[in-house]
Coordinates of C-alpha atoms (C1' of nucleotides) in Angstrom, one line a residue:
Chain A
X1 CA -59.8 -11.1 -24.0
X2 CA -58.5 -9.1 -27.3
X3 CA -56.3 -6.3 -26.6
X4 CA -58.7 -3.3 -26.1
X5 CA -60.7 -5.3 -23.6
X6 CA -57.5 -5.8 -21.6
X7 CA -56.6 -2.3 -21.6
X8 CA -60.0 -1.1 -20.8
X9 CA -60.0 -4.0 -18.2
X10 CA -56.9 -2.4 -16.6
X11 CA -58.3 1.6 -16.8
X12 CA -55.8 2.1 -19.6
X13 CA -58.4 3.7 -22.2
X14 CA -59.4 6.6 -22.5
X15 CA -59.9 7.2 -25.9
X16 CA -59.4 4.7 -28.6
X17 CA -60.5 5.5 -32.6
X18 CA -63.0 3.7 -34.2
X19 CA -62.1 0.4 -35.6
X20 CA -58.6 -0.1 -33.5
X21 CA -59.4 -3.3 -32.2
X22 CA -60.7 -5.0 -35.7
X23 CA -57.2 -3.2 -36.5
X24 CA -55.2 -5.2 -34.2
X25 CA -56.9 -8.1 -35.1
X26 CA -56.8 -8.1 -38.8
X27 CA -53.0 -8.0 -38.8
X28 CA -49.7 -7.7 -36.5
X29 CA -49.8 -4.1 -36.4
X30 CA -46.9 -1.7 -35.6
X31 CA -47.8 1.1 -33.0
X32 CA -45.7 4.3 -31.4
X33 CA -45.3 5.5 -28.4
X34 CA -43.5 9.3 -28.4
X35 CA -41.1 10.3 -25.4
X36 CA -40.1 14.1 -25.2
X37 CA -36.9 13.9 -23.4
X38 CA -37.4 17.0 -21.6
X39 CA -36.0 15.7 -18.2
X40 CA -32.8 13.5 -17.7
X41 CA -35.0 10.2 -16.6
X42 CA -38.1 9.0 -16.9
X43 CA -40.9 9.0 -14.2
X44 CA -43.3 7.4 -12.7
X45 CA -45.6 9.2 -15.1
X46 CA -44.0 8.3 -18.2
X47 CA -44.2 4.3 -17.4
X48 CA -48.1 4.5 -18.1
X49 CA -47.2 4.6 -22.2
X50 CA -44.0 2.0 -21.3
X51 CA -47.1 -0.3 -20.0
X52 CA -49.1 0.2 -23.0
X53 CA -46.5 -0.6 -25.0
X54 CA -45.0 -3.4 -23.2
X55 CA -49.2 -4.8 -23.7
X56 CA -49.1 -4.4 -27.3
X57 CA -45.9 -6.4 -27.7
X58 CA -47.3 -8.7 -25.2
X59 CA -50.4 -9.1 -27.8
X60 CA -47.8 -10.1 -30.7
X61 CA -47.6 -6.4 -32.7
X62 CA -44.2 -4.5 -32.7
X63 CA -43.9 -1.6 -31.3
X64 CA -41.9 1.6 -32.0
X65 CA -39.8 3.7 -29.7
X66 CA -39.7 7.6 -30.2
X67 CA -37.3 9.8 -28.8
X68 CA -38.1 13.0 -29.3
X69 CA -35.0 14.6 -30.0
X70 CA -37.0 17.1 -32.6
X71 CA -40.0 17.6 -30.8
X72 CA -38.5 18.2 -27.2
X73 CA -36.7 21.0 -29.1
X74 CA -40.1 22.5 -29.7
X75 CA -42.2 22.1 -26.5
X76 CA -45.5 20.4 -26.2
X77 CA -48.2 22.6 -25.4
X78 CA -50.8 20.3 -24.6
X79 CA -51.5 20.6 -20.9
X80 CA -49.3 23.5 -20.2
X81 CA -51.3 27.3 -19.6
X82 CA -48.2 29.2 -20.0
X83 CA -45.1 29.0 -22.8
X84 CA -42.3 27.1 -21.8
X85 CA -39.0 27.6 -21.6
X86 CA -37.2 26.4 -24.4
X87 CA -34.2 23.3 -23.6
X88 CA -30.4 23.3 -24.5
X89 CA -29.4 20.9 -27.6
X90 CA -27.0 19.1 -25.2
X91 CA -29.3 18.7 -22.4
X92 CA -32.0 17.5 -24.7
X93 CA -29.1 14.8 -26.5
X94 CA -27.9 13.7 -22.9
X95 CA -32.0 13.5 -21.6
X96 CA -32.4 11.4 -25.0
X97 CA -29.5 9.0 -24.1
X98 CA -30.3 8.3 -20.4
X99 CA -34.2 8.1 -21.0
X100 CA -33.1 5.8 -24.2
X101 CA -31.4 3.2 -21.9
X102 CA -34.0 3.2 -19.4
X103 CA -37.1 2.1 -22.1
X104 CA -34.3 -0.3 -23.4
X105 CA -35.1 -2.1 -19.9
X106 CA -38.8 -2.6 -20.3
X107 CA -39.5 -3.6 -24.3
X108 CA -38.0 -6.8 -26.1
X109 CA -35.5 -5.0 -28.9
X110 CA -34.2 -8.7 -29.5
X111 CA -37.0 -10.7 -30.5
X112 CA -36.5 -11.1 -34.6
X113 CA -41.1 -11.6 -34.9
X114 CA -41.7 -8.4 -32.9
X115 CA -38.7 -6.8 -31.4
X116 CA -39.1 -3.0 -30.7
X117 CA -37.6 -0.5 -32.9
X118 CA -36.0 2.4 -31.8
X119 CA -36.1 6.1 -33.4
X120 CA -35.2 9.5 -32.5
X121 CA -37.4 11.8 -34.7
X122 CA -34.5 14.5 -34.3
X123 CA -32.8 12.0 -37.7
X124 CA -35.4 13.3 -39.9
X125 CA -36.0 16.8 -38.8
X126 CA -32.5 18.0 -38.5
X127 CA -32.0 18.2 -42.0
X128 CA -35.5 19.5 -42.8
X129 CA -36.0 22.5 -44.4
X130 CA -38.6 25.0 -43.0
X131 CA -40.1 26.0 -46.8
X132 CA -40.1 22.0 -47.9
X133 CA -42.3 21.5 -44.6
X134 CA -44.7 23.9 -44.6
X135 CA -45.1 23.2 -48.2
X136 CA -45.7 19.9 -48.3
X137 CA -47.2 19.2 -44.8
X138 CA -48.7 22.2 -43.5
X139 CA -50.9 22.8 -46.9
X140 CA -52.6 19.5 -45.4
X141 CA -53.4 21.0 -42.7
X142 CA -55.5 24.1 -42.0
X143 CA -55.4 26.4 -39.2
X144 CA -59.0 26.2 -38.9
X145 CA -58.3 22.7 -37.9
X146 CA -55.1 23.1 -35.4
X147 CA -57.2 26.1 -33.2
X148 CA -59.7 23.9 -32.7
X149 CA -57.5 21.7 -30.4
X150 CA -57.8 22.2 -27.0
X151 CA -54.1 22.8 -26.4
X152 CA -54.5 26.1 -28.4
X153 CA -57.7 26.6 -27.9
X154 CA -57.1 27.2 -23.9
X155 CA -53.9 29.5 -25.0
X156 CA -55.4 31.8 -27.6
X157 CA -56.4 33.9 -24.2
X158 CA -52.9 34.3 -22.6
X159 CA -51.2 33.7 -25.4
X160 CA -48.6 31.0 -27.2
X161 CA -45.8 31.5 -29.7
X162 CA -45.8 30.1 -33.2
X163 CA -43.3 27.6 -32.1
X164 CA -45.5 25.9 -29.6
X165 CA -48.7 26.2 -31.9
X166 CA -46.7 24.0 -34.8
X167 CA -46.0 21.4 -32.2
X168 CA -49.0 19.2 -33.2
X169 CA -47.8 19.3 -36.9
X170 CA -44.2 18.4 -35.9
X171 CA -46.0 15.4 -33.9
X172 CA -48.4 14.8 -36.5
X173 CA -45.4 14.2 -39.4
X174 CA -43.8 11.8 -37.1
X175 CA -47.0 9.7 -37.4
X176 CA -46.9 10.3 -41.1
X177 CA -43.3 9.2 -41.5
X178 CA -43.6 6.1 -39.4
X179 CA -46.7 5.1 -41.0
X180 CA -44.5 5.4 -44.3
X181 CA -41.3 3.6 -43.5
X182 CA -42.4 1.1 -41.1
X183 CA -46.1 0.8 -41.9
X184 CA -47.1 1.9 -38.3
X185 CA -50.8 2.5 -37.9
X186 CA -51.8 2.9 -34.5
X187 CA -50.4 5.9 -31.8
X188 CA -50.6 5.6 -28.1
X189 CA -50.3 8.0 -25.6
X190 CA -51.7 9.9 -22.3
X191 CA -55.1 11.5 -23.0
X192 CA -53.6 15.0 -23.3
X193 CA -51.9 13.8 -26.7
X194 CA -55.2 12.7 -28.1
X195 CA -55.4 16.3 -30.2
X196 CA -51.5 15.8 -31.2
X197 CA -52.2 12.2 -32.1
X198 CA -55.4 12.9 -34.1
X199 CA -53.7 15.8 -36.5
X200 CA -51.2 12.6 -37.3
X201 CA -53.9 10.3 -38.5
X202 CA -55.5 13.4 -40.3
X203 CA -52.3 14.0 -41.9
X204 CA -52.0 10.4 -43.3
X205 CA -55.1 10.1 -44.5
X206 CA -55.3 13.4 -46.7
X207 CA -51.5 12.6 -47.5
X208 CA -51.0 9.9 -48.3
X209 CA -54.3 8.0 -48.2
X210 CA -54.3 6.0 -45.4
X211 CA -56.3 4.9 -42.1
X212 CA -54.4 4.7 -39.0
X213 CA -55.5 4.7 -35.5
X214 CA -54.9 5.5 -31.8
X215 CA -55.7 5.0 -28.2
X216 CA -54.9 6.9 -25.1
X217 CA -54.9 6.1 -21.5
X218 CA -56.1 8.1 -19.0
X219 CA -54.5 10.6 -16.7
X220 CA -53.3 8.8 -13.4
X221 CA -54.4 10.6 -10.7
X222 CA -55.2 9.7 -7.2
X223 CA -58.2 9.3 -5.2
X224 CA -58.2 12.5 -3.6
X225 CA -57.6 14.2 -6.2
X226 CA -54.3 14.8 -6.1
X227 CA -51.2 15.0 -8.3
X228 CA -50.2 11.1 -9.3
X229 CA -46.4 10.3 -8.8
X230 CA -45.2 13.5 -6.4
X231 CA -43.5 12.6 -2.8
X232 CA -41.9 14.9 -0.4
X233 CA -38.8 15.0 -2.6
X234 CA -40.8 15.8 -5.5
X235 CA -40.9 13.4 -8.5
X236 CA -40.7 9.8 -8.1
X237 CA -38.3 8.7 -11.0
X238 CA -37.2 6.1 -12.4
X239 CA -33.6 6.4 -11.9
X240 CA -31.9 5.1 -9.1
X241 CA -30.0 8.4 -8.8
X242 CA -32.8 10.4 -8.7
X243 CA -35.2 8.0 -6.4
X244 CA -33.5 5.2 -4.7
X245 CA -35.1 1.8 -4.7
X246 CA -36.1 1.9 -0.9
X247 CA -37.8 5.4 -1.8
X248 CA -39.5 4.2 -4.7
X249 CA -40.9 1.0 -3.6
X250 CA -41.9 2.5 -0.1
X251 CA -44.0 5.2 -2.6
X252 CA -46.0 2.7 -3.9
X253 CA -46.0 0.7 -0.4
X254 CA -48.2 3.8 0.8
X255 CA -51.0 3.8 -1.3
X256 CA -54.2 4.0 -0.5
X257 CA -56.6 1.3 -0.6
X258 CA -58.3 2.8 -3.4
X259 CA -55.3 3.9 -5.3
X260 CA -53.8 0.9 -4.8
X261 CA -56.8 -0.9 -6.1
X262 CA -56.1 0.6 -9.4
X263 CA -52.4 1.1 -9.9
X264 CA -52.0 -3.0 -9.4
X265 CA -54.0 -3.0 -13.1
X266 CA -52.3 -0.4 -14.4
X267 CA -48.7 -1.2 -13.3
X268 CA -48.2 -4.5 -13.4
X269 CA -48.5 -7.7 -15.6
X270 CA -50.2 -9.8 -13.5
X271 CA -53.5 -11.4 -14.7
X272 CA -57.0 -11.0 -14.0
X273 CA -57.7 -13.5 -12.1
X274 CA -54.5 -12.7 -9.7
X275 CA -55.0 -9.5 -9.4
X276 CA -58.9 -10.0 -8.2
X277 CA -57.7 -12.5 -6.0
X278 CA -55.1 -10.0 -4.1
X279 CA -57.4 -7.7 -4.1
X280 CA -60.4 -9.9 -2.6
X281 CA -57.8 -11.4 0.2
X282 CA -56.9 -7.2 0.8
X283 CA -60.5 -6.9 1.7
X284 CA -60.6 -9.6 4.3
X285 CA -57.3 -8.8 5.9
X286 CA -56.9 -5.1 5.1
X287 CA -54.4 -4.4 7.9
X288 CA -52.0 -6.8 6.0
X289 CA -51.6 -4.6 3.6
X290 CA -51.0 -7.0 0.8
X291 CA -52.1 -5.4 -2.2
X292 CA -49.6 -2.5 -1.4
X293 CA -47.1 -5.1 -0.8
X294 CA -47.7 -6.9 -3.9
X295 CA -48.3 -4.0 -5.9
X296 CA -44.8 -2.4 -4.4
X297 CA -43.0 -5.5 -5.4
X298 CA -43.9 -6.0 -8.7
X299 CA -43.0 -2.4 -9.8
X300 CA -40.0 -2.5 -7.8
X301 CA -38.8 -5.7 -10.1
X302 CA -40.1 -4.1 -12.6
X303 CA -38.2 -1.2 -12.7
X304 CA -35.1 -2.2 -10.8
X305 CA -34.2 -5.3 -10.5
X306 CA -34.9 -8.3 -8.0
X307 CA -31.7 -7.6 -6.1
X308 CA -32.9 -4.2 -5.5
X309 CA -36.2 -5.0 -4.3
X310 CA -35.0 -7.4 -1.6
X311 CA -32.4 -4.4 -0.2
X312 CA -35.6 -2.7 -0.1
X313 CA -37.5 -4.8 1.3
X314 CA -34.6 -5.6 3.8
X315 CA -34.8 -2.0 5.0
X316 CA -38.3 -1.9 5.0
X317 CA -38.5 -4.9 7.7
X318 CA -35.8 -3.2 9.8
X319 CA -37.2 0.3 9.7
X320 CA -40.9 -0.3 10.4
X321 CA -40.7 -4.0 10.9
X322 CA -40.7 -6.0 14.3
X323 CA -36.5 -6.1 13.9
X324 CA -34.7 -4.2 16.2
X325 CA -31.5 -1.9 16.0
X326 CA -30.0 -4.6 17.6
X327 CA -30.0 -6.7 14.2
X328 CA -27.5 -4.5 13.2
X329 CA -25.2 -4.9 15.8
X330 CA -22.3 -7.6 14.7
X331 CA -23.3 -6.8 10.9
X332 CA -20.0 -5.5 8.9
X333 CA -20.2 -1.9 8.2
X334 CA -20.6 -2.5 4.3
X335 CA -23.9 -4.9 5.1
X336 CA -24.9 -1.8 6.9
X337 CA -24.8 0.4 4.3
X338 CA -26.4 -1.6 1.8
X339 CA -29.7 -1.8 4.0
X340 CA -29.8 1.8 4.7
X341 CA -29.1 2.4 1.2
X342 CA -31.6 4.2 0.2
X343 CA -31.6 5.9 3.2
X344 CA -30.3 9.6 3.5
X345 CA -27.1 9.6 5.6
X346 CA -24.4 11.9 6.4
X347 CA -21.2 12.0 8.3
X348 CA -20.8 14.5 11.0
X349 CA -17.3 13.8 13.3
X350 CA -17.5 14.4 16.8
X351 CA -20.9 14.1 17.3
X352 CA -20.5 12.1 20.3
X353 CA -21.3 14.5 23.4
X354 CA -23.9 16.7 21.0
X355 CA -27.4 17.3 22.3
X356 CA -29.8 16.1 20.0
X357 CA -31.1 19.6 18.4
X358 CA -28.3 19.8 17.5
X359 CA -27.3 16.6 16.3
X360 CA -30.5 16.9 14.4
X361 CA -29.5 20.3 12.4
X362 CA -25.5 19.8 12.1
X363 CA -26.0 16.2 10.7
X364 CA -28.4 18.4 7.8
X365 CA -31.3 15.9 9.1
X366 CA -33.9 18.8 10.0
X367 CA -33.2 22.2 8.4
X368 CA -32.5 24.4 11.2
X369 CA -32.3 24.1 15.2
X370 CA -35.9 25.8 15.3
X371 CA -37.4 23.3 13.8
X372 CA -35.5 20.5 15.4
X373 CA -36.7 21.6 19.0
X374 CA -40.1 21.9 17.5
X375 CA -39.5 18.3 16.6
X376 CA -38.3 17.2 19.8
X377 CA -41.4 19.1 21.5
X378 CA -44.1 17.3 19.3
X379 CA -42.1 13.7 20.4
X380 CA -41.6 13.0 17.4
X381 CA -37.9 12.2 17.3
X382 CA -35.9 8.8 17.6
X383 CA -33.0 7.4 18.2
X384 CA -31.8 4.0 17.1
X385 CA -35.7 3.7 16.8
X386 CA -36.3 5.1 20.6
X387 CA -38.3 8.4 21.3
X388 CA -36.3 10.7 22.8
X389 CA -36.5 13.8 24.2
X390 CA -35.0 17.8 24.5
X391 CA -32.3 16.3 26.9
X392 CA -30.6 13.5 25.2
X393 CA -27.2 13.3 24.6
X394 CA -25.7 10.6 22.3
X395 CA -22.9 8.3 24.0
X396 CA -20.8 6.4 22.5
X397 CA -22.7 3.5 23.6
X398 CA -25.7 4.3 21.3
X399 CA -23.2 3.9 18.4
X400 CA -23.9 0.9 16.4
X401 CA -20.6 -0.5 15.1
X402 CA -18.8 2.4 17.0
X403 CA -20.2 4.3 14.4
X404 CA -23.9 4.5 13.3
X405 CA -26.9 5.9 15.0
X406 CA -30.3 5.7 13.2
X407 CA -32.1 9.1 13.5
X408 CA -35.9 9.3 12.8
X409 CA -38.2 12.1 12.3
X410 CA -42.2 11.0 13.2
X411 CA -42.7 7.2 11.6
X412 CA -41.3 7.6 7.9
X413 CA -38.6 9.7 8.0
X414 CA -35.2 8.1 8.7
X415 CA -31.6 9.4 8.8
X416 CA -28.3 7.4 8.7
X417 CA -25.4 8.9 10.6
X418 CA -22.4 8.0 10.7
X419 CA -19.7 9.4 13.4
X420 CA -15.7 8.8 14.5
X421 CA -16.0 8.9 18.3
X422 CA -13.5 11.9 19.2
Chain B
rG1 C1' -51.0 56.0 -27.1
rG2 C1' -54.9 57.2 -22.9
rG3 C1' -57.0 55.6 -18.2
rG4 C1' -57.2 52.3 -14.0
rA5 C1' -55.7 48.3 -10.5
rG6 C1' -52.0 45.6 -8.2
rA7 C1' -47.0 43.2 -6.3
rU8 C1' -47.4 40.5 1.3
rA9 C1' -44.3 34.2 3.8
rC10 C1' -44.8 27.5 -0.2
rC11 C1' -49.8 29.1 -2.6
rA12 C1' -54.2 32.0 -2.1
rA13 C1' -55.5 36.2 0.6
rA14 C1' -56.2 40.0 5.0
rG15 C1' -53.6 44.0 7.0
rU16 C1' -53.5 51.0 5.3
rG17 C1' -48.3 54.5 11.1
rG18 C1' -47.0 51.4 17.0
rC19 C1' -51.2 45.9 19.9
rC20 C1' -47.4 42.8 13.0
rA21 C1' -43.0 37.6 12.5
rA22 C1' -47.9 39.7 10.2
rC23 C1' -55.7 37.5 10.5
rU24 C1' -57.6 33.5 7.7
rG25 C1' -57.8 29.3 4.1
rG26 C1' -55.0 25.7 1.4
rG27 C1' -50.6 23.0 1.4
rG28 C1' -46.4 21.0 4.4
rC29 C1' -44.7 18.6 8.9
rA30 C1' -45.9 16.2 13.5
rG31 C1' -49.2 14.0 17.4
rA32 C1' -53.7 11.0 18.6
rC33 C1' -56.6 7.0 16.2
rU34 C1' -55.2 3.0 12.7
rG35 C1' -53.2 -0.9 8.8
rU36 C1' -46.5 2.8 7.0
rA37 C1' -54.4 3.3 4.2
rA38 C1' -58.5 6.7 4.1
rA39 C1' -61.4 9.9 7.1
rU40 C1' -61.4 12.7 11.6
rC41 C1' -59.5 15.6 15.7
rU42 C1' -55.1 18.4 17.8
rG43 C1' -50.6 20.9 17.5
rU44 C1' -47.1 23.3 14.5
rU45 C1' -45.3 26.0 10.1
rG46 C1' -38.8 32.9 9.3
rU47 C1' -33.6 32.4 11.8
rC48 C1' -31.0 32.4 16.4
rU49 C1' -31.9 31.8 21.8
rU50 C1' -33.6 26.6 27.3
rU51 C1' -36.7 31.2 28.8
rC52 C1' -36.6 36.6 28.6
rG53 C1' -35.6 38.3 24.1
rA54 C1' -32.7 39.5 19.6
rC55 C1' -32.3 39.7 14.4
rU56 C1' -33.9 39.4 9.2
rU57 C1' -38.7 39.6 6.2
rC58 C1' -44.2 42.3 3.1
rG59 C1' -41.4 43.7 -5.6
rG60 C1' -36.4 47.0 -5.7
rA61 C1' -33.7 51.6 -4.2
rG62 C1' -34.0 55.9 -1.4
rG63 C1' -36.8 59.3 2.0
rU64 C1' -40.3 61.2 6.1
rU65 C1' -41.0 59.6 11.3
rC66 C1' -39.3 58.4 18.1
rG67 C1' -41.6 54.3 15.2
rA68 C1' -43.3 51.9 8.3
rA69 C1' -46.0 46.0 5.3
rU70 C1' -48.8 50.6 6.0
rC71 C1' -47.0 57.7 4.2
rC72 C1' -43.7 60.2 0.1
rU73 C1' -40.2 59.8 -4.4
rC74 C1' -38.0 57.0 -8.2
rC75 C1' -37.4 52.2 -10.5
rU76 C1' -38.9 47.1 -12.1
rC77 C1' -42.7 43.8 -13.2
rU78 C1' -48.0 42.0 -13.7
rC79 C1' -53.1 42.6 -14.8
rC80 C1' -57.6 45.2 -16.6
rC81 C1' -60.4 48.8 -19.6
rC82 C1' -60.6 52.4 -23.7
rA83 C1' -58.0 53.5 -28.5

RNA sequence: GGGGAGAUACCAAAGUGGCCAACUGGGGCAGACUGUAAAUCUGUUGUCUUUCGACUUCGGAGGUUCGAAUCCUCCUCUCCCCA
């Protein structure tokens, strides 16, 4: 299976230009993936282009690593009905660290055949001048050509500055440069970069003469139609900061069937022939849940780390496995908090002798008392994984360790507190 | 520059002097069912109060009134049409 039919295999095409795959097999080609570091880690979202490059390197070519630091000062249009708000140099230099040392996890920069290479296309723009540019790159270029995309073509009603309108050429001369100082011909990216991707190739062939090529993959989105990558908390990111391991891996964890179904190809490395296996065993035994497991797992190492995944896992199997709250008894307090990890927790003193609303709102669990008795009416609260109700009062004796209790909030929604008896 | 329309809770959208904490839909949360799935059904969705009820909220600031999301004045912003 070449390279293409992999990728289309997995639901990672979109688009591709003519003659890619003859391309890729002609030569060890060097391809690009652009990141705009407009947030201070990746997400979930962004590992879609960290898989397609992680394939191509896979396949023996070498890919290239583009930080933004240039065009995140701009603003991407494509996608976006309204202007955006332009970002601070230091927050894009600190978003262009942090998201640098995450892709650094994911691509090989070692291996001397095909090791990664890392730019920031901020080196060759910051010294640009504004006539030289439009002199030598946008005369290749006519506006004819850039309105026709459709990330101006859906602003010319409401309207987009000059600034986000040159984005494409700004993109488009990174392709031109690469292709120049590293020989890169091929560009990958979501399918909303296809028109910034295509003004690159345009650019190199009237420019300097040259073919070059590109694929994108697909939007992620999921079965019902909704937004790919969003929980409760909002994003799912890649940084433990921002999303802890337990969180992440219990995102994927509740996937649907369907979703599921797809993410495993897109996601994860596994083969084929494993991957239609897991899925065929999902179909006999559904309730297992297997594919989500699998699927959770792999991303989970892929992302974090091994040791992660099993705290993960370990809180998973206490939280909605068969184990009990009594497990924890006789565990030392520093086990303890490395299974509830990614849990939220709080301390709140004295909350021995509290009634549970308001246990519920002081610990900062549930946002006010309303909606705690609310809670507590629809029996839907827990403690130490019992349903309780409007009357309880937590003893001492509930306290795991002397300390803990385990709130919950319907199935999913867990709470660590921890309490000095008065 | 001229004329017109509008701003209501997370979003959309009713409400045009008291019955409005505000119809309805979406979204969120929960319950039932199940497999931590999907679909479906049900409840709930300003704050405080066990209940009664109290308080804050309808772009902003004032005013009229026993009483205002609703009427008046000014201000801010948005949209549309004609130049």
């Amino acid at each position: 299976m070449n390279l293409i039919e992999e990728l289309e295999w997995r639901g990672l095409i979109h688009d591709v230009i003519p003659g890619t795959q003859e391309q890729l097999e002609k030569e060890q080609t060097t391809g690009y993936v652009g990141f705009d570091p407009t947030a201070p880690s990746l997400h979930i979202g962004n590992l879609v282009p960290v898989v397609l490059l992680k394939h191509l390197q896979r396949a023996g070519h070498k890919p290239i690593v583009l930080m933004g630091g240039a065009t995140g000062r701009v603003g991407d249009p494509s996608g976006k009905d309204k202007e955006r708000q332009l970002l601070d140099a230091e927050v894009i230099e600190s978003n262009v660290l942090t998201q640098t040392a995450q892709l650094q996890k994911f691509i090989d920069f070692e291996n001397t055949d095909n090791g990664a290479i890392l730019v920031n296309n901020y080196d060759w723009f910051k010294d640009m001048n504004f006539l030289d540019f439009i002199r030598e790159t946008g005369k290749h270029i006519t506006i004819n050509y850039m309105m026709a995309k459709d990330s101006v073509k859906n602003r010319l009603e409401g309207g987009m500055s000059f600034t986000e309108f040159s984005y494409q050429l700004v993109q488009g001369y990174d392709f031109l440069k690469l292709y120049v100082d590293y020989d890169c011909k091929l560009q990958m990216g979501g399918s909303d970069q296809w028109g910034n991707i295509t003004t690159g190739t345009e650019l190199i062939r009237r420019k300097a003469g040259g073919e070059a090529f590109a694929l994108t993959a697909p939007l992620i989105k999921k079965a019902d139609g909704s937004k790919f990558g969003k929980s409760e908390g909002g994003n799912v990111w890649l940084s433990s900061e921002l999303t802890t391991p337990y969180e992440f891996y219990q995102y994927w964890l509740n996937t649907s069937d369907e979703d599921a179904e797809n993410y495993i190809k897109v996601f994860t490395f596994l083969s084929r022939s494993e991957i239609e296996e897991i899925v065929e065993n999902h179909n006999k035994e559904p309730h297992l849940r297997k594919l989500q497991k699998r699927l959770a797992e792999e991303v989970t190492k892929l992302v974090h780390s091994e040791k992660a995944l099993n705290v993960a896992r370990a809180s998973t199997e206490l939280l909605f496995g068969r184990g009990s709250v009594s497990m924890l008894h006789g565990m030392e307090d520093d086990e303890i908090l490395s299974v509830f990890d990614g849990v939220p927790q709080a301390n709140l003193n004295d909350a021995v002798g509290m009634g549970i609303a308001d246990l519920l709102h002081e610990s900062g669990f549930l946002a006010s008392k309303g909606e705690a008795r609310r809670a507590l009416k629809e029996n839907s609260i827990s403690v130490n994984k019992e349903k309780v109700n409007e009357a309880f009062v937590l003893e001492e004796k509930a306290l795991i360790n002397q300390k803990y209790v385990l709130l919950q909030h319907g199935k999913k929604k867990f709470f660590l507190l921890s309490t000095i008896p008065g």
